[in-house]
Coordinates of C-alpha atoms in Angstrom, one line a residue:
X123 CA 0.0 0.0 0.0
X124 CA 1.2 3.5 -0.8
X125 CA 2.7 5.7 2.0
X126 CA 0.6 8.8 2.8
X127 CA 2.1 11.9 4.5
X128 CA -0.2 13.3 7.2
X129 CA 0.9 16.9 6.8
X130 CA 0.2 18.8 3.6
X131 CA 3.1 20.0 1.3
X132 CA 3.8 23.6 2.1
X133 CA 5.5 26.6 0.4
X134 CA 7.5 29.5 1.9
X135 CA 4.5 31.9 1.7
X136 CA 2.7 29.8 4.4
X137 CA 5.4 30.7 7.0
X138 CA 6.6 33.8 8.9
X139 CA 9.5 34.4 11.2
X140 CA 8.7 35.5 14.8
X141 CA 10.8 38.5 16.0
X142 CA 13.4 37.6 18.7
X143 CA 15.5 39.6 21.1
X144 CA 18.0 42.0 19.4
X145 CA 20.9 43.4 21.3
X146 CA 22.5 46.8 20.5
X147 CA 25.3 44.9 18.8
X148 CA 22.9 43.2 16.4
X149 CA 22.9 45.7 13.5
X150 CA 22.8 44.9 9.7
X151 CA 26.4 46.2 9.2
X152 CA 27.7 43.5 11.5
X153 CA 25.8 40.6 9.9
X154 CA 28.0 38.0 8.1
X155 CA 26.4 36.1 5.2
X156 CA 29.4 33.8 4.6
X157 CA 28.3 30.2 4.1
X158 CA 29.9 26.9 3.2
X159 CA 29.8 25.7 -0.4
X160 CA 31.1 22.2 0.0
X161 CA 31.1 19.5 2.7
X162 CA 33.6 19.6 5.6
X163 CA 34.5 17.6 8.7
X164 CA 33.6 18.7 12.2
X165 CA 36.2 21.1 13.6
X166 CA 37.6 21.9 10.1
X167 CA 36.9 24.7 7.6
X168 CA 35.3 24.0 4.2
X169 CA 37.6 24.2 1.2
X170 CA 35.2 26.5 -0.6
X171 CA 32.9 29.1 0.9
X172 CA 30.8 32.0 -0.5
X173 CA 30.5 35.5 0.9
X174 CA 26.7 35.7 0.2
X175 CA 24.3 32.7 0.1
X176 CA 23.2 33.1 -3.5
X177 CA 24.0 31.0 -6.6
X178 CA 22.4 31.3 -10.1
X179 CA 20.4 28.5 -11.7
X180 CA 21.9 26.2 -14.3
X181 CA 19.8 27.6 -17.1
X182 CA 20.3 28.9 -20.6
X183 CA 18.3 32.0 -19.8
X184 CA 20.2 32.8 -16.6
X185 CA 23.8 31.7 -16.2
X186 CA 26.4 32.7 -18.8
X187 CA 29.8 34.3 -18.3
X188 CA 28.5 37.9 -18.0
X189 CA 26.2 37.1 -15.2
X190 CA 28.8 34.9 -13.6
X191 CA 31.2 37.8 -13.4
X192 CA 28.6 40.2 -12.0
X193 CA 27.6 37.7 -9.3
X194 CA 31.1 36.8 -8.3
X195 CA 31.8 40.5 -7.8
X196 CA 29.0 40.6 -5.2
X197 CA 30.2 37.4 -3.5
X198 CA 28.0 34.7 -5.0
X199 CA 28.6 32.0 -7.6
X200 CA 27.1 31.1 -11.0
X201 CA 26.8 27.7 -12.5
X202 CA 27.3 28.0 -16.2
X203 CA 24.5 26.1 -18.0
X204 CA 25.4 22.7 -19.5
X205 CA 22.8 22.4 -22.1
X206 CA 25.2 23.6 -24.8
X207 CA 28.2 22.1 -26.6
X208 CA 31.1 21.3 -24.3
X209 CA 33.4 23.7 -26.2
X210 CA 31.1 26.7 -25.7
X211 CA 30.5 26.0 -22.0
X212 CA 34.3 25.7 -21.5
X213 CA 34.8 29.0 -23.4
X214 CA 32.3 30.7 -21.0
X215 CA 34.3 29.3 -18.0
X216 CA 37.5 30.6 -19.5
X217 CA 36.0 34.1 -20.0
X218 CA 35.2 34.3 -16.4
X219 CA 38.6 33.1 -15.2
X220 CA 40.5 35.6 -17.4
X221 CA 38.2 38.5 -16.9
X222 CA 39.9 41.8 -15.9
X223 CA 37.7 43.8 -13.6
X224 CA 36.9 47.2 -15.1
X225 CA 37.7 46.1 -18.7
X226 CA 34.6 45.4 -20.7
X227 CA 34.4 43.2 -23.8
X228 CA 32.0 45.1 -26.0
X229 CA 28.7 43.4 -26.6
X230 CA 27.2 46.2 -28.7
X231 CA 28.9 46.4 -32.1
X232 CA 28.1 47.4 -35.6
X233 CA 29.9 47.8 -38.9
X234 CA 30.3 51.1 -40.7
X235 CA 27.9 50.0 -43.4
X236 CA 25.1 49.3 -41.1
X237 CA 22.4 51.9 -40.5
X238 CA 20.8 54.1 -37.9
X239 CA 18.0 51.7 -37.7
X240 CA 20.5 48.9 -36.7
X241 CA 21.9 51.2 -34.0
X242 CA 18.5 51.9 -32.6
X243 CA 17.5 48.2 -32.6
X244 CA 20.7 47.3 -30.8
X245 CA 20.3 50.0 -28.2
X246 CA 16.7 48.8 -27.6
X247 CA 17.9 45.2 -27.3
X248 CA 20.9 45.8 -24.9
X249 CA 20.1 49.1 -23.2
X250 CA 23.6 50.3 -24.0
X251 CA 24.1 53.8 -25.5
X252 CA 27.8 53.3 -26.5
X253 CA 28.3 51.1 -29.6
X254 CA 31.7 50.2 -31.1
X255 CA 32.0 50.4 -34.8
X256 CA 34.4 47.7 -36.1
X257 CA 35.4 46.6 -39.6
X258 CA 33.4 43.4 -39.4
X259 CA 30.9 44.4 -36.7
X260 CA 32.4 41.9 -34.2
X261 CA 33.6 42.6 -30.6
X262 CA 37.2 42.2 -31.6
X263 CA 37.3 43.6 -35.1
X264 CA 39.4 46.5 -36.3
X265 CA 38.2 49.6 -34.5
X266 CA 36.8 52.3 -36.9
X267 CA 34.9 54.5 -34.4
X268 CA 32.3 54.8 -31.8
X269 CA 28.6 55.7 -31.8
X270 CA 26.8 57.2 -28.8
X271 CA 23.4 58.9 -28.4
X272 CA 25.2 62.2 -28.9
X273 CA 26.1 61.3 -32.5
X274 CA 22.6 61.2 -33.9
X275 CA 19.1 62.7 -33.7
X276 CA 16.3 60.5 -34.8
X277 CA 14.1 63.4 -35.7
X278 CA 16.6 64.8 -38.1
X279 CA 18.0 61.6 -39.7
X280 CA 16.5 58.9 -41.8
X281 CA 16.6 55.3 -40.5
X282 CA 18.7 54.2 -43.5
X283 CA 21.6 56.7 -42.7
X284 CA 24.9 54.7 -42.8
X285 CA 26.8 54.5 -39.5
X286 CA 30.0 55.7 -41.3
X287 CA 28.2 59.0 -41.9
X288 CA 27.5 59.9 -38.3
X289 CA 29.9 57.9 -36.1
X290 CA 32.8 59.5 -34.2
X291 CA 35.7 58.3 -36.3
X292 CA 38.9 56.8 -34.9
X293 CA 41.0 59.9 -35.7
X294 CA 38.7 61.9 -33.4
X295 CA 38.7 59.4 -30.6
X296 CA 40.9 59.1 -27.5
X297 CA 42.0 55.5 -27.2
X298 CA 44.8 53.5 -25.7
X299 CA 46.8 50.3 -26.0
X300 CA 45.6 47.0 -24.5
X301 CA 48.5 47.0 -22.0
X302 CA 47.1 50.0 -20.3
X303 CA 46.3 49.5 -16.6
X304 CA 43.0 50.3 -15.0
X305 CA 44.5 53.2 -13.1
X306 CA 46.1 54.6 -16.3
X307 CA 42.8 54.2 -18.2
X308 CA 40.8 56.0 -15.5
X309 CA 43.4 58.8 -15.5
X310 CA 43.0 59.2 -19.3
X311 CA 39.2 59.3 -19.0
X312 CA 39.3 62.0 -16.4
X313 CA 42.1 64.0 -18.0
X314 CA 40.3 64.1 -21.4
X315 CA 36.8 64.4 -19.9
X316 CA 35.5 61.4 -21.9
X317 CA 32.9 58.8 -21.0
X318 CA 34.5 55.7 -22.7
X319 CA 38.1 54.7 -23.5
X320 CA 38.6 52.0 -26.1
X321 CA 41.7 49.8 -25.8
X322 CA 43.1 48.3 -28.9
X323 CA 46.0 45.9 -29.8
X324 CA 48.9 46.5 -32.1
X325 CA 46.6 45.7 -35.1
X326 CA 44.1 48.3 -34.0
X327 CA 41.6 45.6 -33.1
X328 CA 39.2 46.4 -30.3
X329 CA 40.1 44.5 -27.1
X330 CA 38.2 46.3 -24.2
X331 CA 36.2 49.3 -23.3
X332 CA 36.6 51.2 -20.0
X333 CA 33.7 53.4 -18.9
X334 CA 33.7 56.5 -16.7
X335 CA 30.4 55.4 -15.1
X336 CA 32.0 52.2 -13.8
X337 CA 34.8 54.0 -11.9
X338 CA 33.3 53.4 -8.5
X339 CA 32.5 49.7 -9.3
X340 CA 36.2 49.2 -10.3
X341 CA 37.2 49.6 -6.7
X342 CA 37.7 46.4 -4.8
X343 CA 34.5 44.9 -3.5
X344 CA 35.0 43.4 0.0
X345 CA 32.6 40.6 -0.8
X346 CA 34.0 39.5 -4.2
X347 CA 34.4 35.8 -4.6
X348 CA 37.9 35.0 -5.9
X349 CA 40.3 32.0 -6.0
X350 CA 43.8 31.7 -4.8
X351 CA 45.0 33.4 -8.0
X352 CA 42.7 36.4 -7.6
X353 CA 40.4 35.2 -10.4
X354 CA 36.6 35.2 -10.1
X355 CA 35.2 31.9 -9.1
X356 CA 32.7 30.1 -11.3
X357 CA 30.8 26.8 -11.3
X358 CA 29.5 24.6 -14.2
X359 CA 26.5 22.4 -14.7
X360 CA 27.0 18.8 -15.9
X361 CA 24.6 16.0 -16.8
X362 CA 24.6 12.2 -16.3
X363 CA 25.2 11.3 -20.0
X364 CA 28.4 13.0 -21.4
X365 CA 30.3 13.6 -18.1
X366 CA 33.3 11.6 -19.2
X367 CA 33.9 14.2 -22.0
X368 CA 32.5 17.3 -20.4
X369 CA 34.1 17.1 -16.9
X370 CA 37.7 17.1 -18.1
X371 CA 37.1 20.0 -20.5
X372 CA 35.4 22.1 -17.8
X373 CA 38.2 21.5 -15.3
X374 CA 40.8 22.4 -17.9
X375 CA 38.9 25.6 -18.5
X376 CA 39.2 26.4 -14.8
X377 CA 35.8 25.6 -13.3
X378 CA 36.0 25.8 -9.5
X379 CA 33.1 23.4 -8.8
X380 CA 30.6 21.3 -10.7
X381 CA 26.9 20.5 -10.1
X382 CA 24.9 17.7 -11.6
X383 CA 21.8 19.3 -13.2
X384 CA 18.8 17.0 -13.0
X385 CA 15.2 17.2 -12.0
X386 CA 15.6 13.9 -10.2
X387 CA 18.6 13.4 -8.0
X388 CA 17.6 10.3 -6.2
X389 CA 18.9 8.0 -9.0
X390 CA 21.7 5.6 -9.8
X391 CA 22.7 7.9 -12.7
X392 CA 23.9 10.5 -10.3
X393 CA 25.9 8.0 -8.2
X394 CA 27.6 6.8 -11.4
X395 CA 28.5 10.4 -12.3
X396 CA 30.0 11.1 -8.8
X397 CA 31.8 7.7 -8.9
X398 CA 33.5 8.7 -12.2
X399 CA 34.7 12.0 -10.6
X400 CA 36.0 10.4 -7.4
X401 CA 37.7 7.6 -9.4
X402 CA 39.5 10.0 -11.7
X403 CA 40.0 13.1 -9.5
X404 CA 39.5 12.0 -5.9
X405 CA 38.1 14.6 -3.5
X406 CA 40.0 17.6 -5.1
X407 CA 37.2 18.1 -7.6
X408 CA 34.0 19.4 -6.0
X409 CA 30.6 18.3 -7.2
X410 CA 27.1 19.1 -6.0
X411 CA 24.1 16.8 -6.8
X412 CA 20.3 16.8 -6.8
X413 CA 17.5 17.6 -6.8
X414 CA 15.9 15.7 -3.9
X415 CA 12.9 16.5 -1.8
X416 CA 13.2 14.1 1.2
X417 CA 15.6 12.7 3.8
X418 CA 16.0 9.4 1.9
X419 CA 17.2 11.3 -1.2
X420 CA 19.6 13.4 0.8
X421 CA 21.1 10.4 2.5
X422 CA 21.6 8.6 -0.8
X423 CA 23.5 11.5 -2.4
X424 CA 25.5 12.3 0.8
X425 CA 26.7 8.7 1.0
X426 CA 27.4 8.7 -2.8
X427 CA 30.0 11.5 -2.1
X428 CA 28.2 14.7 -3.1
X429 CA 29.9 17.9 -1.8
X430 CA 26.5 19.6 -1.5
X431 CA 22.9 18.5 -2.1
X432 CA 20.3 20.5 -4.0
X433 CA 16.7 20.5 -2.7
X434 CA 14.1 21.4 -5.2
X435 CA 10.4 20.9 -5.5
X436 CA 9.7 23.3 -8.4
X437 CA 10.5 26.7 -9.8
X438 CA 8.6 29.5 -11.5
X439 CA 8.9 28.0 -15.0
X440 CA 8.7 24.3 -13.9
X441 CA 5.5 22.4 -14.8
X442 CA 6.7 18.9 -13.7
X443 CA 3.9 18.7 -11.1
X444 CA 1.3 19.5 -13.7
X445 CA 2.7 17.1 -16.3
X446 CA 3.7 14.2 -14.0
X447 CA 1.9 14.7 -10.7
X448 CA 5.2 14.4 -8.8
X449 CA 7.1 16.9 -6.6
X450 CA 6.8 18.5 -3.2
X451 CA 6.3 22.0 -1.7
X452 CA 9.6 23.7 -1.3
X453 CA 9.4 24.6 2.4
X454 CA 8.3 21.1 3.4
X455 CA 11.1 19.5 1.3
X456 CA 13.7 21.9 2.8
X457 CA 12.6 21.3 6.4
X458 CA 12.8 17.6 6.1
X459 CA 16.2 17.6 4.2
X460 CA 17.7 20.0 6.7
X461 CA 16.8 17.7 9.6
X462 CA 18.4 14.8 7.7
X463 CA 21.5 16.9 7.1
X464 CA 21.8 17.6 10.8
X465 CA 21.3 14.0 11.7
X466 CA 23.9 12.9 9.2
X467 CA 26.4 15.4 10.7
X468 CA 25.8 14.1 14.2
X469 CA 26.2 10.6 13.0
X470 CA 29.3 11.0 10.7
X471 CA 30.9 14.3 11.7
X472 CA 30.6 15.4 8.1
X473 CA 28.5 18.5 7.3
X474 CA 27.0 18.5 3.8
X475 CA 25.6 21.9 2.8
X476 CA 22.2 22.0 1.2
X477 CA 21.1 24.4 -1.5
X478 CA 17.4 25.4 -1.7
X479 CA 16.5 25.5 -5.4
X480 CA 13.2 27.0 -6.3
X481 CA 10.1 28.4 -4.6
X482 CA 11.5 32.0 -4.0
X483 CA 8.8 34.5 -4.9
X484 CA 9.6 37.4 -2.4
X485 CA 12.9 38.5 -1.0
X486 CA 11.9 37.4 2.5
X487 CA 11.6 33.8 1.3
X488 CA 15.4 33.8 1.1
X489 CA 15.7 34.5 4.8
X490 CA 13.0 31.9 5.5
X491 CA 14.9 29.3 3.5
X492 CA 18.1 30.1 5.4
X493 CA 16.3 29.9 8.7
X494 CA 14.8 26.6 7.8
X495 CA 18.3 25.1 7.2
X496 CA 19.5 26.0 3.7
X497 CA 23.1 27.0 3.4
X498 CA 22.6 28.9 0.2
X499 CA 19.8 29.5 -2.4
X500 CA 19.8 28.8 -6.1
X501 CA 17.8 31.4 -8.0
X502 CA 16.6 31.4 -11.6
X503 CA 13.7 33.9 -12.2
X504 CA 15.3 36.3 -9.7
X505 CA 18.5 36.6 -11.8
X506 CA 16.8 36.4 -15.2
X507 CA 15.4 39.9 -14.6
X508 CA 18.7 41.6 -14.7
X509 CA 20.8 43.4 -17.3
X510 CA 23.5 40.8 -17.0
X511 CA 21.3 37.7 -17.8
X512 CA 21.9 36.4 -21.4
X513 CA 18.3 37.0 -22.7
X514 CA 16.8 39.9 -24.7
X515 CA 15.1 42.8 -23.1
X516 CA 11.8 43.4 -24.9
X517 CA 9.0 45.9 -24.7
X518 CA 5.6 44.4 -24.1
X519 CA 2.6 46.7 -23.9
X520 CA 4.7 49.5 -22.7
X521 CA 6.7 47.6 -20.1
X522 CA 10.2 46.2 -20.4
X523 CA 10.5 42.5 -19.8
X524 CA 13.3 39.9 -20.1
X525 CA 12.9 36.5 -21.8
X526 CA 12.9 33.5 -19.4
X527 CA 12.5 29.9 -20.3
X528 CA 12.8 26.6 -18.5
X529 CA 15.4 23.9 -19.3
X530 CA 12.4 21.5 -19.8
X531 CA 10.7 23.8 -22.3
X532 CA 10.6 23.1 -26.0
X533 CA 12.9 26.1 -26.5
X534 CA 15.7 24.7 -24.4
X535 CA 15.1 21.0 -25.1
X536 CA 17.5 20.0 -22.3
X537 CA 16.6 16.3 -22.4
X538 CA 19.6 15.3 -20.3
X539 CA 18.2 17.1 -17.3
X540 CA 15.0 15.0 -17.4
X541 CA 16.8 11.8 -18.6
X542 CA 15.5 8.5 -17.2
X543 CA 17.7 6.3 -19.4
X544 CA 15.5 6.2 -22.4
X545 CA 15.7 7.8 -25.8
X546 CA 17.9 10.8 -26.1
X547 CA 15.1 13.3 -26.5
X548 CA 12.6 15.5 -24.6
X549 CA 9.5 13.4 -24.7
X550 CA 7.2 16.1 -23.3
X551 CA 7.7 19.6 -21.8
X552 CA 8.4 20.1 -18.1
X553 CA 9.0 23.8 -18.4
X554 CA 7.6 26.9 -20.0
X555 CA 8.8 29.8 -22.2
X556 CA 7.9 33.1 -20.6
X557 CA 8.8 36.7 -19.7
X558 CA 9.7 38.3 -16.4
X559 CA 9.7 42.0 -15.5
X560 CA 13.0 43.8 -16.2
X561 CA 14.6 44.9 -13.0
X562 CA 17.8 46.7 -13.9
X563 CA 21.4 45.8 -12.7
X564 CA 22.3 42.7 -10.7
X565 CA 24.4 44.8 -8.2
X566 CA 21.6 47.1 -7.2
X567 CA 19.0 44.4 -6.8
X568 CA 21.3 41.9 -4.9
X569 CA 22.4 44.7 -2.5
X570 CA 18.7 45.6 -1.9
X571 CA 17.7 42.0 -1.3
X572 CA 20.6 41.3 1.0
X573 CA 19.9 44.4 3.0
X574 CA 16.4 43.0 3.7
X575 CA 18.0 39.6 4.7
X576 CA 20.4 41.3 7.1
X577 CA 17.7 43.4 8.6
X578 CA 15.4 40.4 9.2
X579 CA 18.3 38.4 10.7
X580 CA 18.8 41.2 13.2
X581 CA 15.1 41.1 14.0
X582 CA 15.7 37.5 14.9
X583 CA 18.8 38.3 17.0
X584 CA 21.2 36.7 14.6
X585 CA 24.4 38.1 13.0
X586 CA 25.3 35.0 11.0
X587 CA 23.5 32.2 9.2
X588 CA 24.2 29.4 11.7
X589 CA 23.0 31.7 14.5
X590 CA 19.8 32.4 12.5
X591 CA 19.2 28.7 12.1
X592 CA 19.6 28.2 15.8
X593 CA 17.5 31.1 17.0
X594 CA 14.8 31.4 14.4
X595 CA 11.2 30.9 15.5
X596 CA 8.9 30.1 12.6
X597 CA 5.1 30.0 12.5
X598 CA 2.5 28.8 10.0
X599 CA 0.1 31.5 8.9
X600 CA -3.5 31.4 7.9
X601 CA -4.9 32.8 4.6
X602 CA -6.4 35.7 6.6
X603 CA -3.1 36.4 8.3
X604 CA -1.4 36.6 4.9
X605 CA -3.9 39.4 3.8
X606 CA -3.2 41.2 7.1
X607 CA 0.5 41.2 6.4
X608 CA 0.2 43.5 3.4
X609 CA -1.4 46.9 2.9
X610 CA -5.2 46.6 3.5
X611 CA -8.3 48.6 4.1
X612 CA -6.7 51.7 2.6
X613 CA -6.6 53.4 -0.8
X614 CA -3.0 53.5 -2.0
X615 CA -1.6 56.6 -3.6
X616 CA -0.2 56.2 -7.1
X617 CA 3.6 55.9 -7.2
X618 CA 5.1 58.9 -9.0

């Protein structure tokens, strides 16, 4: 006979934190969000940690090299998506590892023969007002000039006007050689009162752009996540099919940690993948596994040798529950797995971090997930909204949106993630193709979100994550209580 759970499966929105005693020392500025990324023995420090408890989802529409750099600058980690050729995934890893802070590879480029209409389309798509003009229209082509919004007036020019007729030509530009240091580049920018400094190589090919507006962000960020060689850290997603070819290539490219990307982690396929890594690389290569939703699944992956375990019952674009009738409420899954993790630690002396993947709708859900036992949170929809995500920004009915699609959608066709050992194809969709509201830069949004997390932790009397998990008091809320928690019985003023 089937086993029946007595308690319903619950989400984060059904819980609230109860305020605790806060001392005068418990202020947001003193809160540490440092958290372990990989397992460690009692009394020892983990080999890898993060400075903030946020990682980006292993998705085409979320985690590429650009977002990985931006998140590492804030102290978190991206897992570059694996549903792409091995060579292109490895190339993204290499871009993160060789990135020079403050030096931007131009992602807005045109050729001199293109038109004003092309410039306007590119500006609309990327949100960037500075566009490099290269001989072949590529990011590293021979530099011919620059186009900014000061070079054209739409009302006085026709859309078919050639770029070469209104661009600022190279002879009129201030530029420098690629060996220029960041300090030297900033001095040139300030001395010549310019907004952008192109750096070229000896063949006059564009290498980087340095922007005046980025001056403050070029300063060292105390939370940035770097390796022993002062390079940004980055993870990579792998699957349970081509790992014998993919893993060596990703490690050669410089990946700091791997994560098996699957909707079902409680399977022999995951154990075989971990076995391959341990057999060939021992414990020096770190790999996370998942997703699981109960204690039994956690125990299986912990004993298989996973460095962290991902807990996931469904995200914003996931329709597995609708399609297959299988899954679990994220809060319920996390609570059970956290108890299993603590029991495993008491039994073995090995602490295996858990990552809560999915179910985050509001910022306070992050704090709840941490209080319930998560060591860090994996976010997809959250990061998809930002400038740095790899998707297009589009205007829909007067509002800017970003494209966002699931790995189980027809668009991604990531059959490896849902593979059960059958034909190498996606038999049916387990994700959707959608849009999310555009929210601006990653830095601004992450800082705002974490300011809320730190503030709530202080309300609970905690100045670090382990203390939050020890001191937190959590209550279920009724539907009426949820209504009471927001603005009600008033007429709100329009935001201006």
